Coordinates of C-alpha atoms and ligand atoms in Angstrom, one line a residue:
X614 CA -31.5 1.8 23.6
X615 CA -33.2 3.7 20.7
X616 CA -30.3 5.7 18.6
X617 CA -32.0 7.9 16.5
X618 CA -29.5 10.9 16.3
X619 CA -26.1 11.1 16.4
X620 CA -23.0 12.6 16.3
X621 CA -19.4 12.9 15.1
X622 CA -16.9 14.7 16.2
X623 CA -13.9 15.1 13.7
X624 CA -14.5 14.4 10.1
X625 CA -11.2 13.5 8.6
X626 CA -10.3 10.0 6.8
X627 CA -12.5 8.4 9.1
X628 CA -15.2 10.5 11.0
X629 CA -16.3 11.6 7.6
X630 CA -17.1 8.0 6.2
X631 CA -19.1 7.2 9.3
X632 CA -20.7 10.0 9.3
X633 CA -22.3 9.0 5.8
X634 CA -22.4 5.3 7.1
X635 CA -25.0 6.9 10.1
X636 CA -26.6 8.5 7.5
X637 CA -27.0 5.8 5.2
X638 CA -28.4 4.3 7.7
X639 CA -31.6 6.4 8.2
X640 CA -30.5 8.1 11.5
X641 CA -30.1 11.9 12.0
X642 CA -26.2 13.0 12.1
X643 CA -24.9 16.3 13.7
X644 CA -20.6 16.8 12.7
X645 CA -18.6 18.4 14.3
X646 CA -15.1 19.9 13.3
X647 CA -12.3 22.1 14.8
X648 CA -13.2 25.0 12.5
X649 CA -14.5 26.1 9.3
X650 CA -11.7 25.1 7.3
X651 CA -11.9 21.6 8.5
X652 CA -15.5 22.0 8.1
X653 CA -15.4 23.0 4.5
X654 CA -13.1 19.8 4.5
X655 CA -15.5 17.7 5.9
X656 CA -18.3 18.2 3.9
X657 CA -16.0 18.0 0.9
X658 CA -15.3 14.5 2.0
X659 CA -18.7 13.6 2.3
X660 CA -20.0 14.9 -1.4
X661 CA -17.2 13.0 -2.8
X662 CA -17.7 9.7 -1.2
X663 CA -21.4 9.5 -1.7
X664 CA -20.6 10.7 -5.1
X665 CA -18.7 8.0 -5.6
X666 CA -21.1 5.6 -4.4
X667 CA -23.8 6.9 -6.6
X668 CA -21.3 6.5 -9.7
X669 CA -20.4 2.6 -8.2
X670 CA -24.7 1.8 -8.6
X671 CA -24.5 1.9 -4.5
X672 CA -26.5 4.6 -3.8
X673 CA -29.2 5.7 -6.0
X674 CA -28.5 9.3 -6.8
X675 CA -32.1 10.6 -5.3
X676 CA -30.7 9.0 -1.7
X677 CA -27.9 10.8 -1.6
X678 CA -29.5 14.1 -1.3
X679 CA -31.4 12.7 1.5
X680 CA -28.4 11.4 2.9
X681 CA -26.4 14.4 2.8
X682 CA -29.8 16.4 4.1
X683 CA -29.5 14.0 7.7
X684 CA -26.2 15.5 8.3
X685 CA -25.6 18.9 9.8
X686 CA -22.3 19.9 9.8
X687 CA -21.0 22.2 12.7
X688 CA -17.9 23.8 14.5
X689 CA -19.9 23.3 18.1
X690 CA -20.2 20.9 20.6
X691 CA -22.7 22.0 22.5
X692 CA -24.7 21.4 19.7
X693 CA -24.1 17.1 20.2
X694 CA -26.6 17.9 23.5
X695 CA -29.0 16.1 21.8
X696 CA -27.3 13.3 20.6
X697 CA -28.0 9.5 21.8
X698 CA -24.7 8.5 20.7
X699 CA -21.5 10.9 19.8
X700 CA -18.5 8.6 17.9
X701 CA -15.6 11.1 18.2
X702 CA -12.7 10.2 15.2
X703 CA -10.1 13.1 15.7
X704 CA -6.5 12.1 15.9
X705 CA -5.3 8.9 17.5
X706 CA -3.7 11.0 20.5
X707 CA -4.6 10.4 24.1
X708 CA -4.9 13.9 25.5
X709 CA -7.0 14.7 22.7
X710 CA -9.3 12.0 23.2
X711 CA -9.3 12.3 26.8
X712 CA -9.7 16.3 26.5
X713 CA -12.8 15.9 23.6
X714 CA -14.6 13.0 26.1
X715 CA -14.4 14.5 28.9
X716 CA -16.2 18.0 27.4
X717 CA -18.7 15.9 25.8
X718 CA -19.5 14.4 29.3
X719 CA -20.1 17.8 30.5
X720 CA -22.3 18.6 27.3
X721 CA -24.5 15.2 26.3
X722 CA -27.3 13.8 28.3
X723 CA -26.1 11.6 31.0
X724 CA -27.9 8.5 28.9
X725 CA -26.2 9.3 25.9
X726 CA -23.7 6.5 25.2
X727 CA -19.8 7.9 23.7
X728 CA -17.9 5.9 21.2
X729 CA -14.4 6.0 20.6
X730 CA -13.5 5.2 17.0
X731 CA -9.6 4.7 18.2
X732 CA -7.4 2.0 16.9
X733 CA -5.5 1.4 19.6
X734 CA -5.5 3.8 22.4
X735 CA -6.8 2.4 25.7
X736 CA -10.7 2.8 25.6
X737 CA -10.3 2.4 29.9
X738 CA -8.2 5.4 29.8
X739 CA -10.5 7.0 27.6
X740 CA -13.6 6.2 29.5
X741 CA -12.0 7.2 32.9
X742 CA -12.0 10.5 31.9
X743 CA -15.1 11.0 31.7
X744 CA -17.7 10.8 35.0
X745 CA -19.9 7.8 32.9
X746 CA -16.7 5.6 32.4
X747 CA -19.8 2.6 31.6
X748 CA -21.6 4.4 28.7
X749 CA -18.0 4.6 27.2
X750 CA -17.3 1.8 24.8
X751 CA -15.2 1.3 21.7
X752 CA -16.5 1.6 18.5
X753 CA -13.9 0.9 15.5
X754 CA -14.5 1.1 11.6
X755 CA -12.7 0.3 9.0
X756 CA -11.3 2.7 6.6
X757 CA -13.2 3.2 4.5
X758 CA -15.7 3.3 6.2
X759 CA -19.0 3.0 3.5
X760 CA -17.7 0.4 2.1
X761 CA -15.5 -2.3 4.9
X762 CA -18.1 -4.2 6.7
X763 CA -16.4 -5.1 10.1
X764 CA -16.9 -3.3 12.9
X765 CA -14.8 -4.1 16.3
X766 CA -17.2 -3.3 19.4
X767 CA -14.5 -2.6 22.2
X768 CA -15.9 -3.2 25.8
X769 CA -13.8 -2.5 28.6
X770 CA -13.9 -3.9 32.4
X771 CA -16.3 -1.0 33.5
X772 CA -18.6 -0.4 30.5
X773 CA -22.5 -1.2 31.6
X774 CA -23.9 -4.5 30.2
X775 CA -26.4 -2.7 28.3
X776 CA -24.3 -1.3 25.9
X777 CA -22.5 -3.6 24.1
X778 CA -25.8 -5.4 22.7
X779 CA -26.5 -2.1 21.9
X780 CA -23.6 -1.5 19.8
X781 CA -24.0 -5.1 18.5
X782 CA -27.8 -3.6 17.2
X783 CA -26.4 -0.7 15.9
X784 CA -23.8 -2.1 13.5
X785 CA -26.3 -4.5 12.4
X786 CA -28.5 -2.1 11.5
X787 CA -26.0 0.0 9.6
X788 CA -24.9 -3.2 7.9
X789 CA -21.7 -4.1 9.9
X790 CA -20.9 -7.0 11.4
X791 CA -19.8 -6.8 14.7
X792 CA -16.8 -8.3 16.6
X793 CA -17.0 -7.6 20.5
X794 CA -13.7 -7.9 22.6
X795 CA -11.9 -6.6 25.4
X796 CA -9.7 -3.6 25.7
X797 CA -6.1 -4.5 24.3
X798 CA -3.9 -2.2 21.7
X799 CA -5.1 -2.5 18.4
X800 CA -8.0 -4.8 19.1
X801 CA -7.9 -7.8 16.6
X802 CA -7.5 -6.2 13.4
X803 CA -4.2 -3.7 14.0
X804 CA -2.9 -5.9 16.9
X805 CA -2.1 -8.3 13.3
X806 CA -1.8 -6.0 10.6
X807 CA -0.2 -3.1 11.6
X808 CA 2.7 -5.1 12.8
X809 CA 3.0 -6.8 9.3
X810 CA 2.5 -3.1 7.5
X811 CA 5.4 -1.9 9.6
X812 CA 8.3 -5.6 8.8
X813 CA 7.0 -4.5 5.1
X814 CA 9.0 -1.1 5.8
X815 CA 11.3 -2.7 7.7
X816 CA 12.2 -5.2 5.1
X817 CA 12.4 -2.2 2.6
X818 CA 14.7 -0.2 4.8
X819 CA 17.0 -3.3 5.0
X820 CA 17.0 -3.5 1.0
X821 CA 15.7 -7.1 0.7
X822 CA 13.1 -5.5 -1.2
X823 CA 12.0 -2.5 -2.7
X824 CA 8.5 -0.8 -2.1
X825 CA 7.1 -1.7 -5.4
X826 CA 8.3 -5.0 -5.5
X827 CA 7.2 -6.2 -2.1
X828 CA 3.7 -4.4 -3.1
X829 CA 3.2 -6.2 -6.2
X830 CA 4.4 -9.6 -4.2
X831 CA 1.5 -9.0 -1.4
X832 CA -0.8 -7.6 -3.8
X833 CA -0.5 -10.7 -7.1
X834 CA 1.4 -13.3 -5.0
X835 CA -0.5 -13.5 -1.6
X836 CA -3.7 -12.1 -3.2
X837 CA -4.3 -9.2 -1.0
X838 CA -6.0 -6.5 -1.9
X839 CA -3.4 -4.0 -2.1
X840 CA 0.3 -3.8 -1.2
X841 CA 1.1 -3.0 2.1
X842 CA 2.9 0.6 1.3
X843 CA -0.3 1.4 -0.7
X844 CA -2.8 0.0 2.5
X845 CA 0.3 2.3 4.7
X846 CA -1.1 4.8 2.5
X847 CA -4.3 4.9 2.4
X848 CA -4.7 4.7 6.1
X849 CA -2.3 7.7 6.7
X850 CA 1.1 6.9 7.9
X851 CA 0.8 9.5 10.8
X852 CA -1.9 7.3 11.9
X853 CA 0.0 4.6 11.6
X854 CA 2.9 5.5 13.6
X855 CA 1.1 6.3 16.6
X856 CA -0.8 2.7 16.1
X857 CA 2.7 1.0 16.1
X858 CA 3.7 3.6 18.8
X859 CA 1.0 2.1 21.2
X860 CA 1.7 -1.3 20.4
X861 CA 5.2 -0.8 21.0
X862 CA 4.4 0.7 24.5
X863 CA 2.1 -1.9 25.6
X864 CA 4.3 -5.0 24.1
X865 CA 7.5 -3.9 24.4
X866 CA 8.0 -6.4 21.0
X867 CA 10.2 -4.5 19.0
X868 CA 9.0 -5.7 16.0
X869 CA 6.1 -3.1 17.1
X870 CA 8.6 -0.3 17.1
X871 CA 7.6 1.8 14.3
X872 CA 9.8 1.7 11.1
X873 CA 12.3 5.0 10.6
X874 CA 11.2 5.6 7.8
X875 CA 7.3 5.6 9.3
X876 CA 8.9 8.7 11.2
X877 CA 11.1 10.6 8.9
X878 CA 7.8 10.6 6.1
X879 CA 5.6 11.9 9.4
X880 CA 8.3 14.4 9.9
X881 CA 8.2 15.5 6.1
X882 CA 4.2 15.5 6.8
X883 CA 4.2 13.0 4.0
X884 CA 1.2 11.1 5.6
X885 CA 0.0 9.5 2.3
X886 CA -3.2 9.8 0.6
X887 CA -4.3 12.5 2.5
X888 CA -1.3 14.6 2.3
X889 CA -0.9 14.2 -1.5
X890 CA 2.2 12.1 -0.6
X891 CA 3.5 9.0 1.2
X892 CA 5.2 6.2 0.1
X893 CA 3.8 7.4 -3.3
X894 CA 3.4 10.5 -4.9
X895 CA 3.5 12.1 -8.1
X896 CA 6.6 10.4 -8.4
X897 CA 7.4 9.7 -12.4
X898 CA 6.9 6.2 -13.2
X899 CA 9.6 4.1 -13.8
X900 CA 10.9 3.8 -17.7
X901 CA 10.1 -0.2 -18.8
X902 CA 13.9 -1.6 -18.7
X903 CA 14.9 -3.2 -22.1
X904 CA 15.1 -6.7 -23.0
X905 CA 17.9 -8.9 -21.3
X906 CA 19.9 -10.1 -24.4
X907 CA 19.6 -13.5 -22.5
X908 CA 19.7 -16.5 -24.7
X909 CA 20.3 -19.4 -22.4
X910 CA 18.9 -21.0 -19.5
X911 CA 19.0 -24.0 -16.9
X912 CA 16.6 -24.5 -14.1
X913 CA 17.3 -26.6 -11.2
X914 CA 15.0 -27.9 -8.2
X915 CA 11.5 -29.0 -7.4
X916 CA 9.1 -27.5 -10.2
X917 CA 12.2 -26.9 -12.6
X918 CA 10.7 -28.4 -15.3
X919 CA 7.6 -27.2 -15.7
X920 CA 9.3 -23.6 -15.4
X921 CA 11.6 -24.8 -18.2
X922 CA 8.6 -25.8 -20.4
X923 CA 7.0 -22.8 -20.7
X924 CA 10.9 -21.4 -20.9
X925 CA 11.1 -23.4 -24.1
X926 CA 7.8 -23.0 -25.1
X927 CA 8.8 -18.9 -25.5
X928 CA 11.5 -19.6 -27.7
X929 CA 14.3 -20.0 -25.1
X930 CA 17.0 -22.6 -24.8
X931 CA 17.6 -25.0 -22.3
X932 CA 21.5 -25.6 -22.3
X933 CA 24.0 -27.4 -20.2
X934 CA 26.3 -24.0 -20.1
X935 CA 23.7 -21.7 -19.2
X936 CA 23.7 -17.6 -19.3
X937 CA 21.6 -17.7 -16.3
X938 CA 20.9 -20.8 -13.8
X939 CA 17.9 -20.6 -12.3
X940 CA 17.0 -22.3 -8.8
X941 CA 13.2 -23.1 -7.8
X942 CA 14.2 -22.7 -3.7
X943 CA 11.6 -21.6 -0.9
X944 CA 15.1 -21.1 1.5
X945 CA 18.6 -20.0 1.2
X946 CA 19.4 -19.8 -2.7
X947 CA 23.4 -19.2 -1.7
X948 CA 23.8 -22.8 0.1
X949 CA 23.0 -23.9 -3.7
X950 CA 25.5 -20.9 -5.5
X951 CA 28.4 -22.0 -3.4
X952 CA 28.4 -25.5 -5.0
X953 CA 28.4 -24.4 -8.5
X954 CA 32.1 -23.4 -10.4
X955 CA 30.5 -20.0 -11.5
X956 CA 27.6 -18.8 -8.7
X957 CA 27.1 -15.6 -10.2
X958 CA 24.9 -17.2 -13.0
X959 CA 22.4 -18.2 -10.2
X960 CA 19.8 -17.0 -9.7
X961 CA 16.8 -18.0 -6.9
X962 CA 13.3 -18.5 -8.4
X963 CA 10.1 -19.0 -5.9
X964 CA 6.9 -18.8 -7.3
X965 CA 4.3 -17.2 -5.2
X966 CA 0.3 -17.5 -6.0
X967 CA 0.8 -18.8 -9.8
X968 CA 1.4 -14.8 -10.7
X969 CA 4.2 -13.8 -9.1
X970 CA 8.0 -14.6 -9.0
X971 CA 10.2 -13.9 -6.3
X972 CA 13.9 -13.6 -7.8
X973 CA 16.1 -13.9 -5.3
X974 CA 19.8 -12.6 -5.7
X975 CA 22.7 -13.7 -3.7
X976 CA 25.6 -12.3 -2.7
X977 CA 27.2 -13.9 -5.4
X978 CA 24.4 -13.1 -8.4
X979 CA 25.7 -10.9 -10.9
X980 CA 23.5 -8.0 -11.7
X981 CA 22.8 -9.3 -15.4
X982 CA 22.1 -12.8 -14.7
X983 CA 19.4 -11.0 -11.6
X984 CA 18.3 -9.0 -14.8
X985 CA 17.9 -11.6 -17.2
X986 CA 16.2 -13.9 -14.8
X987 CA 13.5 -11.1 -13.9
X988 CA 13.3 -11.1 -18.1
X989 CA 12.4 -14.6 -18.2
X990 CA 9.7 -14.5 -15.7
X991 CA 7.8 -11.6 -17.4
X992 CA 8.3 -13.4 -20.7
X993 CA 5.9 -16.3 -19.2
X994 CA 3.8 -13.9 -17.6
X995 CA 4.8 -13.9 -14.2
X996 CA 5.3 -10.8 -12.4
X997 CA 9.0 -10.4 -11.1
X998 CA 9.7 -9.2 -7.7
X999 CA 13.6 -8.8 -7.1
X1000 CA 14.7 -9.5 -3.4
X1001 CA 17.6 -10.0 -1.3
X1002 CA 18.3 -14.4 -0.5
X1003 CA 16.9 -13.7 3.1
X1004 CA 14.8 -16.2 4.9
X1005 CA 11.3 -16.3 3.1
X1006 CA 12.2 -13.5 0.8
X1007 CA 9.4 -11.3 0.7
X1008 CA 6.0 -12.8 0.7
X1009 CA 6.7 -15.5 3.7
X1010 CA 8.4 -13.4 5.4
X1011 CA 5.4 -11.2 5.9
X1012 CA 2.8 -13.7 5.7
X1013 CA 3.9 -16.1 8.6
X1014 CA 4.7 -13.8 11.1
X1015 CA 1.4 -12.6 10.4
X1016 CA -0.4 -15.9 11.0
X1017 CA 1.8 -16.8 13.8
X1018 CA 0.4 -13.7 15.3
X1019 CA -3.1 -14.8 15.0
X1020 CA -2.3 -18.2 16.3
X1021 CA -0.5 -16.5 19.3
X1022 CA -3.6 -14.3 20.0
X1023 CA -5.9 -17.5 19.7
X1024 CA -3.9 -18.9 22.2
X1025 CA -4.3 -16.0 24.7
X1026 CA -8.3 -16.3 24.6
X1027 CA -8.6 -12.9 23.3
X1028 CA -10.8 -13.8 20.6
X1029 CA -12.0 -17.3 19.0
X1030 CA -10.6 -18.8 15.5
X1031 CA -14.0 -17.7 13.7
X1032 CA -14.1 -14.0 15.0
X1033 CA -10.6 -13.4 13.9
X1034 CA -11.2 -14.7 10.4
X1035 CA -13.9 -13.0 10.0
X1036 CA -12.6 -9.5 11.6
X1037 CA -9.6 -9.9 8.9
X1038 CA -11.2 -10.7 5.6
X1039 CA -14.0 -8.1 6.4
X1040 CA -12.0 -5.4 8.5
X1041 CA -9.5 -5.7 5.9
X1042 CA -11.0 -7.2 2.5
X1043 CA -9.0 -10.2 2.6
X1044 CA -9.6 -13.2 0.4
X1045 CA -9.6 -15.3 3.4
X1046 CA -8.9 -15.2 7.5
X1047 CA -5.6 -15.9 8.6
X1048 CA -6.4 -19.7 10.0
X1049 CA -8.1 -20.2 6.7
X1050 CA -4.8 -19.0 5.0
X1051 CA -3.2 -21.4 7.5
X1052 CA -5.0 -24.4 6.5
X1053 CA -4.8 -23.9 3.2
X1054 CA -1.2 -23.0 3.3
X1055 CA -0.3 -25.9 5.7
X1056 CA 0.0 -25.7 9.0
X1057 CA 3.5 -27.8 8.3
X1058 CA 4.4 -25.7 5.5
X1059 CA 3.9 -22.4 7.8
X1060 CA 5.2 -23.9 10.8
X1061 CA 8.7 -24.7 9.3
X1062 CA 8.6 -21.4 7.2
X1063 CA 8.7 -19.7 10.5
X1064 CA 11.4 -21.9 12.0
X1065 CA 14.0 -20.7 9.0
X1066 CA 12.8 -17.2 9.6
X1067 CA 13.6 -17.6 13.5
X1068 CA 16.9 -19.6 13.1
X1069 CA 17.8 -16.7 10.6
X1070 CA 16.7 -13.1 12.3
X1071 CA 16.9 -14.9 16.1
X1072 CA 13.8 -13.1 16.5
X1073 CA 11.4 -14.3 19.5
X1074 CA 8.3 -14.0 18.1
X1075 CA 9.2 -15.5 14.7
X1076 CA 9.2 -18.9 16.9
X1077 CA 6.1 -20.9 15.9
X1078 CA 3.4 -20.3 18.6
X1079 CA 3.2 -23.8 20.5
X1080 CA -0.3 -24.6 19.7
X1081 CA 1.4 -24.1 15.9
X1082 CA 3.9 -26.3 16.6
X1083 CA 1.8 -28.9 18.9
X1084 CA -0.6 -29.4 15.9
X1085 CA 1.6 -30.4 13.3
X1086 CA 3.3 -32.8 15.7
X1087 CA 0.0 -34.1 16.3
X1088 CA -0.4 -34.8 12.5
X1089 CA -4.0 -32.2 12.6
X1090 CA -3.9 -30.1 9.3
X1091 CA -7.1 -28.1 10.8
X1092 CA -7.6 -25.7 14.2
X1093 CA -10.1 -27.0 16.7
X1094 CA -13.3 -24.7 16.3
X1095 CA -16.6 -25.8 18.5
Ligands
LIG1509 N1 -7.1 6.2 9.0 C1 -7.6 5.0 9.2 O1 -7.4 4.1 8.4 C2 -8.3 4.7 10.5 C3 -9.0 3.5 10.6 C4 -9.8 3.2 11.8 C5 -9.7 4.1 12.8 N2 -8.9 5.2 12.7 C6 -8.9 6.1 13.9 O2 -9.8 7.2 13.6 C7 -9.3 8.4 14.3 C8 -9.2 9.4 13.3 O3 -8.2 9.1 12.3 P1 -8.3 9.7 10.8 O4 -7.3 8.8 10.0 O5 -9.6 9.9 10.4 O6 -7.5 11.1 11.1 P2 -7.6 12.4 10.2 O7 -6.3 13.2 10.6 O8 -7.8 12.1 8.8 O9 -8.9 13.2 10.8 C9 -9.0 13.8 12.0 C10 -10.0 14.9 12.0 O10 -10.2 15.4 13.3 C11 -10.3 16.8 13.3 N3 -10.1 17.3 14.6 C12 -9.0 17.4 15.3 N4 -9.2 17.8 16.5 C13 -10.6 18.0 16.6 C14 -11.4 18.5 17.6 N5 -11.0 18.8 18.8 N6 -12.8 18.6 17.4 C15 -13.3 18.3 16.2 N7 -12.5 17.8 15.2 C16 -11.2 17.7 15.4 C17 -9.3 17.2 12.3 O11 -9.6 18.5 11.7 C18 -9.4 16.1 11.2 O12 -10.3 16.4 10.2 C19 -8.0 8.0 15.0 O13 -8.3 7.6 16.3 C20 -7.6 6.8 14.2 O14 -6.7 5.9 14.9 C21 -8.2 5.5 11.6

């Protein structure tokens, strides 16, 4: 299957970038939007971005004229008759997508092969709509899309065996590496991270943490490469809602019910980066608070010392009758505060990734002694992220749900241990695959992480996924790949 031109029908966040991706990639690209305002839109999108890529040293700045010179942009589908291959990237809503492919049937050659670029819609129900339901396959980027390598090749139980190989070529060519699987909501890269995007909002809404402290705590503590209200962001939080929407539907896990918030920022059409506005905006910054006159200190608990080394070492003062008592815990910090004669000195300290800090306030923690404590860690360089005493505070409480997700999907035989690493750290530039994480995490330490978080929010799929659970029994620290 020779694809030589092809075409792309909306030309937004997404169908802009793989537009330029096509054309990057030496094949002929026709675009299509709703009308010249989108249009004008488009093309904006796509001067920026290659702009961008000649200022990075990725494209030499004589390519990109050529570039820009394969793609025609235009308001008319009838001109896609042509095309081998039409990608269509307009708004994750059925009807629309059914609506586009079934007009697109009607207009391409009967060879030509259509791609959906949805992230969680049913590619079936997208490919019944049209009279070639096995020339319909899935074809998902990653935003953005010139630059995130992965790209998830969705075949469903009709399409024709010719053209999944094809699709394999194709994102070779283009420089993708390709992950084929089977037609389930939000594939194997939002079936995980959406739902951990959306407990991040969650947890904010509940006020265990705030949005730029659990950012900063994802971001410097589990070394991702952004926060997940700035990554909510960035991938439009319309978008978003409608992923978790689907997922909801087809799992009935409410953890896959989207956030309120997700919805009342939609409603505002604060959608993120593309609006102007999201989770962030234009928003002042916050004013640096002063110094803590904090003069004192104690530390308690595995790692104290070393904490109350560099303490010392900064010119503060170990004492016996501390201002604030700081507890190194990794679980409930008020089972500790309820022993002591004054608990709102304590103060729970859990260091995340060698940057970051979680301090954890009770119920009992004074506001000061939570102040001076966030005072201390900055004074030895780590970055402070203030959060309610709630199983795994912040970081954990994302991050194992998350792997426990992956091991559960594992499990299932939707996709092996290998694809789903490598659909994560490339789909979404992560250091490392979540069984990777796993293993170097411990499967033990994750395993009873995700017990406290069960015991504590009686939440079904915060059990440990038995293969989890078998594995550390079975003394393995490592997952059994062939
Ligand atoms: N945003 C992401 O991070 C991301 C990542 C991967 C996949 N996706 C998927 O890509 C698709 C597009 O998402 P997006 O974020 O780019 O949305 P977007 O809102 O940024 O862009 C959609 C574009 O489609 C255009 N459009 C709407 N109806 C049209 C029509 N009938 N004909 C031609 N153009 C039309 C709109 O004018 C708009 O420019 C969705 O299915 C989404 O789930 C999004």
């Amino acid at each position: 299957m020779a694809f030589e031109m092809v075409g792309v029908v909306g030309l937004g966040t997404m169908g802009a970038g793989i537009a330029e991706v096509f054309a990057r990639g030496g094949l002929r690209v026709i675009g299509v939007e709703a009308d010249a305002d989108a249009l004008a839109r488009g093309r904006g999108h796509l001067e920026r971005s290659t702009q961008r890529a000649v200022d990075r040293g990725k494209l030499a700045a004589g390519d990109r004229d050529e570039v820009l010179g394969r793609i025609t942009l235009t308001t008319s589908r009838e001109d896609l008759r042509e095309a081998d291959l039409v990608v269509e990237a307009i708004p994750e809503v059925l009807g629309y997508k059914t609506a586009l492919m079934n007009d697109l049937d009607g207009i391409c050659k009967p060879e030509t092969v259509l791609a959906t670029n949805t992230s969680s819609l049913s590619v079936t129900a997208i490919a019944a709509a049209t009279g070639r339901p096995g020339r319909v396959v899935g074809l998902h980027f990653f935003n953005p899309a010139p630059v995130m390598r992965l790209a998830e090749v969705v075949r469903t139980v009709v399409t024709d065996d010719d053209v999944v190989p094809a699709m394999r070529e194709l994102a070779v060519r283009l420089g993708k590496t390709a992950v084929v699987v089977g037609d389930r909501a939000g594939f194997v890269v939002n079936r995980l991270l959406l739902p951990y995007l959306n407990h991040a909002a969650v947890l904010m809404e509940q006020g265990v943490a705030g949005r730029d402290d659990i950012d900063a705590a994802m971001r410097d503590g589990a070394g991702l490469p952004m926060g997940p209200f700035q990554l909510l962001d960035l991938i439009g939080l319309d978008t978003a809602y409608e992923i978790m929407g689907v997922l909801f539907d087809e799992t009935r896990d409410r953890r896959h019910a989207p956030a309120p918030v997700l919805r009342e920022l939609v409603s505002a059409r604060l959608l993120g980066r593309k609006s102007g506005r999201g989770f962030y905006g234009d928003e002042p910054r916050p004013h640096e608070p002063a110094k803590s006159s904090v003069i004192t200190f104690d530390v308690a608990g595995q790692g104290g010392d070393e904490l109350a080394e560099r303490l010392g070492t900064a010119g503060f003062k170990r004492s016996a009758e501390p201002d604030v008592l700081l507890r190194m815990a990794d679980r409930p910090v008020i089972e500790h505060a309820v022993q002591l004669s004054d608990p709102s000195r304590l103060v729970g300290v859990h260091v995340v990734g060698g940057r970051v800090a979680e301090v954890v306030s009770t119920v009992l923690t004074s506001p000061e002694a939570a102040f001076a404590a966030a005072d201390l860690m900055k004074v030895i360089g780590l970055a402070p992220v203030a959060c309610k005493d709630r199983a795994g505070f912040v970081v954990d409480a994302l991050l194992y749900p998350y792997l426990n997700d992956a091991v559960r999907m594992y499990e299932s035989g939707y996709a092996p241990i290998d694809e789903i690493d490598s659909a994560m750290r490339l789909g979404c530039g992560y250091p490392a695959g979540p069984f990777e994480t796993l293993e170097s995490v411990g499967l033990d330490v994750v395993r009873d992480g995700l017990r406290a978080l069960y015991a504590e929010y009686r939440e079904p799929a915060f059990a440990p996924a038995p293969l989890l659970d078998q594995l550390v029994t079975a003394g393995v620290r490592t997952f059994p790949r062939p």
